[in-house]
Amino acid sequence: MSIIYIIAKILTLPGAVMHAFFEHMVCRSAKIIVEDEKVIQFNEMLSHVDHQLVKRRGASFDICFIPFFMNFMLGFLTLSYGSTAIIYFAKYQDVFAWICLYFGISFLTNLFPQIEDVLMLKENYFNGKTSTIRKVLVAPLYGIFFLGARLEKWGLTLLTSIGFAFLVPAILGWFIPSIYNLIK
């Protein structure tokens, strides 16, 4: 853990709290024992919930995927408006766009699970009696989670989220005309 990690998490505290909330909800629904319910800790558990290791296959997937997906959706939706208004349309005086941009970057910075959860996902799916189809489906997600957890350890997900904010108007520009042509 580095000081850069703590600084990145403090700068993006709303996303860190939401990620911890989603992790806590998954732990409650999957009956995983939460050992420490403090969300704001100034250590490697900032934005994560301290829980027991997950031995069940489905629960280990859920603890990695659901908080990732929920933060991604929240981040992409808020970042879409904020970055399009500020970067593409140059509405620098739009305060709501700046707030959306901040929250979008905050949510996207805190996407990834802890490395221990990712390694448990690997152990549960790739070392057990899992079908080949499940292994093929989980492998790309495992790679994304593993890479993201490593980047998050050094606070680099903040930089990737800021870079993604510059790409969102171009991504939306690709899909919106296509959708318009389909409707027309």
mmCIF file of C-alpha atoms in Angstrom:
data_model
loop_
_atom_site.group_PDB
_atom_site.id
_atom_site.type_symbol
_atom_site.label_atom_id
_atom_site.label_comp_id
_atom_site.label_asym_id
_atom_site.label_seq_id
_atom_site.Cartn_x
_atom_site.Cartn_y
_atom_site.Cartn_z
ATOM 1 C CA MET A 1 0.000 0.000 0.000
ATOM 2 C CA SER A 2 1.293 3.426 -0.843
ATOM 3 C CA ILE A 3 0.498 6.941 0.271
ATOM 4 C CA ILE A 4 -0.643 7.611 -3.298
ATOM 5 C CA TYR A 5 -3.354 4.969 -2.800
ATOM 6 C CA ILE A 6 -4.658 6.757 0.304
ATOM 7 C CA ILE A 7 -4.566 10.161 -1.418
ATOM 8 C CA ALA A 8 -6.443 8.807 -4.469
ATOM 9 C CA LYS A 9 -9.077 7.236 -2.227
ATOM 10 C CA ILE A 10 -9.543 10.402 -0.166
ATOM 11 C CA LEU A 11 -9.881 12.512 -3.323
ATOM 12 C CA THR A 12 -12.544 10.117 -4.603
ATOM 13 C CA LEU A 13 -14.310 9.447 -1.311
ATOM 14 C CA PRO A 14 -17.895 9.310 -2.704
ATOM 15 C CA GLY A 15 -16.928 6.444 -5.015
ATOM 16 C CA ALA A 16 -15.037 4.715 -2.217
ATOM 17 C CA VAL A 17 -18.058 4.847 0.063
ATOM 18 C CA MET A 18 -20.386 3.556 -2.668
ATOM 19 C CA HIS A 19 -18.045 0.658 -3.465
ATOM 20 C CA ALA A 20 -17.905 -0.286 0.209
ATOM 21 C CA PHE A 21 -21.701 -0.022 0.406
ATOM 22 C CA PHE A 22 -22.142 -2.383 -2.540
ATOM 23 C CA GLU A 23 -19.594 -4.817 -1.080
ATOM 24 C CA HIS A 24 -21.429 -4.740 2.234
ATOM 25 C CA MET A 25 -24.763 -5.417 0.503
ATOM 26 C CA VAL A 26 -23.273 -8.416 -1.325
ATOM 27 C CA CYS A 27 -21.830 -9.747 1.937
ATOM 28 C CA ARG A 28 -25.220 -9.441 3.597
ATOM 29 C CA SER A 29 -27.100 -11.127 0.757
ATOM 30 C CA ALA A 30 -24.535 -13.945 0.405
ATOM 31 C CA LYS A 31 -24.308 -14.427 4.199
ATOM 32 C CA ILE A 32 -20.602 -13.599 4.288
ATOM 33 C CA ILE A 33 -19.475 -12.512 7.735
ATOM 34 C CA VAL A 34 -18.333 -8.890 7.823
ATOM 35 C CA GLU A 35 -15.500 -8.580 10.318
ATOM 36 C CA ASP A 36 -15.184 -4.783 10.396
ATOM 37 C CA GLU A 37 -17.944 -2.474 9.211
ATOM 38 C CA LYS A 38 -15.892 0.728 9.156
ATOM 39 C CA VAL A 39 -15.939 2.197 5.684
ATOM 40 C CA ILE A 40 -13.522 5.089 6.129
ATOM 41 C CA GLN A 41 -10.191 3.699 7.277
ATOM 42 C CA PHE A 42 -6.888 5.170 6.239
ATOM 43 C CA ASN A 43 -5.305 1.887 5.179
ATOM 44 C CA GLU A 44 -5.730 -0.649 2.366
ATOM 45 C CA MET A 45 -9.345 -1.234 3.439
ATOM 46 C CA LEU A 46 -10.493 2.233 2.372
ATOM 47 C CA SER A 47 -13.383 1.625 -0.059
ATOM 48 C CA HIS A 48 -13.582 -2.039 0.950
ATOM 49 C CA VAL A 49 -15.363 -4.029 3.626
ATOM 50 C CA ASP A 50 -13.298 -6.381 5.772
ATOM 51 C CA HIS A 51 -14.996 -9.765 5.404
ATOM 52 C CA GLN A 52 -14.123 -13.422 5.702
ATOM 53 C CA LEU A 53 -12.614 -15.187 2.720
ATOM 54 C CA VAL A 54 -15.277 -16.482 0.387
ATOM 55 C CA LYS A 55 -15.125 -20.210 -0.251
ATOM 56 C CA ARG A 56 -18.274 -20.517 -2.386
ATOM 57 C CA ARG A 57 -17.928 -20.068 -6.131
ATOM 58 C CA GLY A 58 -20.978 -17.894 -6.764
ATOM 59 C CA ALA A 59 -20.361 -15.680 -3.746
ATOM 60 C CA SER A 60 -16.736 -15.071 -4.719
ATOM 61 C CA PHE A 61 -17.899 -13.984 -8.178
ATOM 62 C CA ASP A 62 -20.583 -11.734 -6.679
ATOM 63 C CA ILE A 63 -18.213 -10.005 -4.259
ATOM 64 C CA CYS A 64 -15.964 -9.101 -7.193
ATOM 65 C CA PHE A 65 -18.505 -8.393 -9.933
ATOM 66 C CA ILE A 66 -21.537 -6.677 -8.366
ATOM 67 C CA PRO A 67 -19.707 -3.717 -6.736
ATOM 68 C CA PHE A 68 -17.611 -3.395 -9.921
ATOM 69 C CA PHE A 69 -20.697 -3.325 -12.147
ATOM 70 C CA MET A 70 -22.707 -0.956 -9.945
ATOM 71 C CA ASN A 71 -19.860 1.555 -9.594
ATOM 72 C CA PHE A 72 -19.171 1.299 -13.323
ATOM 73 C CA MET A 73 -22.786 2.048 -14.220
ATOM 74 C CA LEU A 74 -22.997 4.962 -11.773
ATOM 75 C CA GLY A 75 -19.649 6.278 -12.976
ATOM 76 C CA PHE A 76 -20.389 5.955 -16.670
ATOM 77 C CA LEU A 77 -23.798 7.610 -16.387
ATOM 78 C CA THR A 78 -22.609 10.596 -14.386
ATOM 79 C CA LEU A 79 -19.383 10.894 -16.354
ATOM 80 C CA SER A 80 -21.323 10.843 -19.636
ATOM 81 C CA TYR A 81 -23.069 14.082 -18.860
ATOM 82 C CA GLY A 82 -20.143 15.748 -17.138
ATOM 83 C CA SER A 83 -17.448 15.000 -19.673
ATOM 84 C CA THR A 84 -19.680 15.607 -22.680
ATOM 85 C CA ALA A 85 -20.785 18.990 -21.358
ATOM 86 C CA ILE A 86 -17.316 20.115 -20.302
ATOM 87 C CA ILE A 87 -14.962 18.449 -22.776
ATOM 88 C CA TYR A 88 -17.119 18.272 -25.911
ATOM 89 C CA PHE A 89 -19.462 21.258 -25.585
ATOM 90 C CA ALA A 90 -17.041 23.415 -23.503
ATOM 91 C CA LYS A 91 -19.686 24.409 -20.942
ATOM 92 C CA TYR A 92 -17.147 25.393 -18.315
ATOM 93 C CA GLN A 93 -19.647 27.457 -16.323
ATOM 94 C CA ASP A 94 -22.036 24.497 -15.845
ATOM 95 C CA VAL A 95 -21.619 23.645 -12.148
ATOM 96 C CA PHE A 96 -23.789 20.527 -12.405
ATOM 97 C CA ALA A 97 -21.535 19.188 -15.180
ATOM 98 C CA TRP A 98 -18.469 19.660 -12.961
ATOM 99 C CA ILE A 99 -20.212 17.831 -10.116
ATOM 100 C CA CYS A 100 -21.157 14.980 -12.469
ATOM 101 C CA LEU A 101 -17.593 14.851 -13.773
ATOM 102 C CA TYR A 102 -16.195 14.628 -10.230
ATOM 103 C CA PHE A 103 -18.655 11.923 -9.153
ATOM 104 C CA GLY A 104 -18.133 9.963 -12.373
ATOM 105 C CA ILE A 105 -14.355 9.960 -11.912
ATOM 106 C CA SER A 106 -14.871 9.106 -8.247
ATOM 107 C CA PHE A 107 -17.049 6.076 -9.023
ATOM 108 C CA LEU A 108 -14.760 4.834 -11.798
ATOM 109 C CA THR A 109 -11.664 5.159 -9.632
ATOM 110 C CA ASN A 110 -13.151 2.757 -7.078
ATOM 111 C CA LEU A 111 -14.284 -0.074 -9.336
ATOM 112 C CA PHE A 112 -12.034 -2.959 -8.488
ATOM 113 C CA PRO A 113 -12.136 -5.553 -5.706
ATOM 114 C CA GLN A 114 -9.350 -6.303 -3.275
ATOM 115 C CA ILE A 115 -6.586 -8.537 -4.551
ATOM 116 C CA GLU A 116 -7.524 -11.184 -1.947
ATOM 117 C CA ASP A 117 -11.053 -11.391 -3.384
ATOM 118 C CA VAL A 118 -9.665 -11.689 -6.905
ATOM 119 C CA LEU A 119 -7.322 -14.494 -5.869
ATOM 120 C CA MET A 120 -10.220 -16.302 -4.147
ATOM 121 C CA LEU A 121 -12.193 -15.966 -7.380
ATOM 122 C CA LYS A 122 -9.305 -17.604 -9.222
ATOM 123 C CA GLU A 123 -9.020 -20.383 -6.663
ATOM 124 C CA ASN A 124 -12.753 -21.092 -6.662
ATOM 125 C CA TYR A 125 -13.152 -21.160 -10.440
ATOM 126 C CA PHE A 126 -9.848 -22.384 -11.827
ATOM 127 C CA ASN A 127 -8.655 -24.865 -9.193
ATOM 128 C CA GLY A 128 -11.963 -26.615 -8.608
ATOM 129 C CA LYS A 129 -14.327 -28.781 -10.542
ATOM 130 C CA THR A 130 -15.705 -26.029 -12.716
ATOM 131 C CA SER A 131 -16.952 -26.561 -16.243
ATOM 132 C CA THR A 132 -14.833 -25.312 -19.110
ATOM 133 C CA ILE A 133 -17.579 -22.933 -20.232
ATOM 134 C CA ARG A 134 -17.626 -21.193 -16.845
ATOM 135 C CA LYS A 135 -13.845 -20.949 -16.846
ATOM 136 C CA VAL A 136 -13.885 -19.356 -20.305
ATOM 137 C CA LEU A 137 -16.574 -16.882 -19.250
ATOM 138 C CA VAL A 138 -14.884 -15.920 -15.970
ATOM 139 C CA ALA A 139 -11.308 -15.705 -17.326
ATOM 140 C CA PRO A 140 -11.604 -12.240 -18.976
ATOM 141 C CA LEU A 141 -13.298 -10.819 -15.892
ATOM 142 C CA TYR A 142 -10.607 -12.316 -13.694
ATOM 143 C CA GLY A 143 -7.962 -10.630 -15.848
ATOM 144 C CA ILE A 144 -9.737 -7.260 -15.615
ATOM 145 C CA PHE A 145 -10.196 -7.603 -11.848
ATOM 146 C CA PHE A 146 -6.592 -8.655 -11.301
ATOM 147 C CA LEU A 147 -5.139 -5.848 -13.412
ATOM 148 C CA GLY A 148 -7.498 -3.299 -11.853
ATOM 149 C CA ALA A 149 -6.680 -4.414 -8.305
ATOM 150 C CA ARG A 150 -2.968 -4.041 -9.061
ATOM 151 C CA LEU A 151 -3.483 -0.574 -10.576
ATOM 152 C CA GLU A 152 -5.643 0.449 -7.628
ATOM 153 C CA LYS A 153 -2.933 -0.571 -5.183
ATOM 154 C CA TRP A 154 -0.726 2.225 -6.524
ATOM 155 C CA GLY A 155 -3.522 4.772 -7.006
ATOM 156 C CA LEU A 156 -3.296 4.591 -10.794
ATOM 157 C CA THR A 157 -7.022 4.049 -11.272
ATOM 158 C CA LEU A 158 -7.498 7.772 -10.633
ATOM 159 C CA LEU A 159 -5.373 8.515 -13.701
ATOM 160 C CA THR A 160 -7.169 5.911 -15.807
ATOM 161 C CA SER A 161 -10.537 7.376 -14.789
ATOM 162 C CA ILE A 162 -9.452 10.874 -15.765
ATOM 163 C CA GLY A 163 -8.208 9.513 -19.098
ATOM 164 C CA PHE A 164 -11.502 7.702 -19.593
ATOM 165 C CA ALA A 165 -13.343 10.990 -19.021
ATOM 166 C CA PHE A 166 -11.667 12.352 -22.152
ATOM 167 C CA LEU A 167 -12.712 9.270 -24.156
ATOM 168 C CA VAL A 168 -16.385 9.196 -23.129
ATOM 169 C CA PRO A 169 -17.581 11.905 -25.582
ATOM 170 C CA ALA A 170 -15.925 9.998 -28.443
ATOM 171 C CA ILE A 171 -17.434 6.695 -27.286
ATOM 172 C CA LEU A 172 -20.883 8.246 -27.035
ATOM 173 C CA GLY A 173 -20.386 9.894 -30.434
ATOM 174 C CA TRP A 174 -19.841 6.474 -31.953
ATOM 175 C CA PHE A 175 -23.006 4.942 -30.552
ATOM 176 C CA ILE A 176 -25.512 7.797 -30.573
ATOM 177 C CA PRO A 177 -25.542 8.310 -34.381
ATOM 178 C CA SER A 178 -25.817 4.533 -34.790
ATOM 179 C CA ILE A 179 -28.814 4.432 -32.471
ATOM 180 C CA TYR A 180 -30.356 7.403 -34.250
ATOM 181 C CA ASN A 181 -29.970 5.636 -37.612
ATOM 182 C CA LEU A 182 -31.613 2.502 -36.219
ATOM 183 C CA ILE A 183 -34.612 4.459 -34.959
ATOM 184 C CA LYS A 184 -34.957 6.464 -38.168
#
